[in-house]
XYZ file of C-alpha atoms in Angstrom:
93
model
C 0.000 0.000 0.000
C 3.074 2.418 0.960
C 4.670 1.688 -2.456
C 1.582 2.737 -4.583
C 1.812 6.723 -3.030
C 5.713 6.685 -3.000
C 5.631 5.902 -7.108
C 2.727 8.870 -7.488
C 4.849 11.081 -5.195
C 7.531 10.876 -7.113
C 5.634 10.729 -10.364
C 4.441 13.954 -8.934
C 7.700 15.320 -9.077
C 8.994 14.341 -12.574
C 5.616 15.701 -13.690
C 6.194 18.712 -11.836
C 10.081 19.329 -13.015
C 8.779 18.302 -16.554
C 5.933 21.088 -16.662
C 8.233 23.618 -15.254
C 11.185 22.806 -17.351
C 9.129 23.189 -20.732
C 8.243 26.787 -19.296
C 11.631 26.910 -19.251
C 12.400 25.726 -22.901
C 9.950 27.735 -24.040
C 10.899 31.165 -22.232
C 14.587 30.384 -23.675
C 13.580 29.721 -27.335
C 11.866 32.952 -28.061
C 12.658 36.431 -27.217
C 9.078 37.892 -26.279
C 7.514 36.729 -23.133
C 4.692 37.428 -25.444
C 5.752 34.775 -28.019
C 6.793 32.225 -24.955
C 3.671 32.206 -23.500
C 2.081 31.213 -27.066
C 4.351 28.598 -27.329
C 3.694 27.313 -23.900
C -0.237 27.392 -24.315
C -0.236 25.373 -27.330
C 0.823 21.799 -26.023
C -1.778 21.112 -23.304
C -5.173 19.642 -24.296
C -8.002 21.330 -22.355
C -5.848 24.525 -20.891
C -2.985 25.714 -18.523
C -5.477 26.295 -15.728
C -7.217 22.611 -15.269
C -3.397 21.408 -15.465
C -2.458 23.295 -12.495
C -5.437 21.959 -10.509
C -4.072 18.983 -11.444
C -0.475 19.384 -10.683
C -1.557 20.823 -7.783
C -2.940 18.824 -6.268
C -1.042 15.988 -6.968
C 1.725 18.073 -5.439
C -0.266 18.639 -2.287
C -0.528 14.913 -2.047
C 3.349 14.416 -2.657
C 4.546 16.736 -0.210
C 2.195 14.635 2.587
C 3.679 11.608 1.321
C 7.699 13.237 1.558
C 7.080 14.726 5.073
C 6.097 11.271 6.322
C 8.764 9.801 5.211
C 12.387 9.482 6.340
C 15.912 10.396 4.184
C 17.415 13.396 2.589
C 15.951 12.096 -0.308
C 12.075 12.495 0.407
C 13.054 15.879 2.210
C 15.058 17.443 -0.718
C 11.961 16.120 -2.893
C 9.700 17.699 -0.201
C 10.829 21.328 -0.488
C 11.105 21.051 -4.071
C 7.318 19.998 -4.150
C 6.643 23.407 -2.001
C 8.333 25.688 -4.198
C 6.365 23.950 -7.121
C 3.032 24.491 -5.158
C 4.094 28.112 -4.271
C 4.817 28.430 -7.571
C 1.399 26.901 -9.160
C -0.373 29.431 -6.100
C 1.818 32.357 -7.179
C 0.737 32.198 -10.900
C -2.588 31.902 -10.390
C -2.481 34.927 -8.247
């Protein structure tokens, strides 16, 4: 039962380094933010906003799964998974 939420934690967090690191690719391939951000909104199927529920929660999830856990591991992926729900909250500011 343990290993079930320890794969989606950490599927979490490759989703969550893979979502942030195309905003990444994209913000580095074009020279308007203007032109990023239309590059970033094209890939996802039913828009940016239903993703981030998604990743969000999902990321709430992992981070209650790495603070129950012992390791440097699962606490190195546990701040990571804040910053990436701070940074879901702070764009949807």
């Amino acid at each position: 039962m343990k290993d079930y939420k320890l794969v989606l934690a950490y599927g979490s967090f490759l989703l969550n380094v893979a979502y942030f690191g195309y905003w990444v690719y994209c913000s580095s391939m074009h020279e308007t933010m203007v032109d990023a951000v239309a590059a970033f909104e094209k890939v996802p199927i039913f828009g940016h906003f239903y993703w981030d529920v998604i990743f969000f929660i999902a990321t709430i999830l992992a981070i209650i799964v790495f603070a129950r856990r012992k390791g440097i591991l699962s606490k190195a992926a546990l701040i990571l998974q804040i910053l990436f729900a701070s940074g879901y909250l702070w764009t949807h500011m």
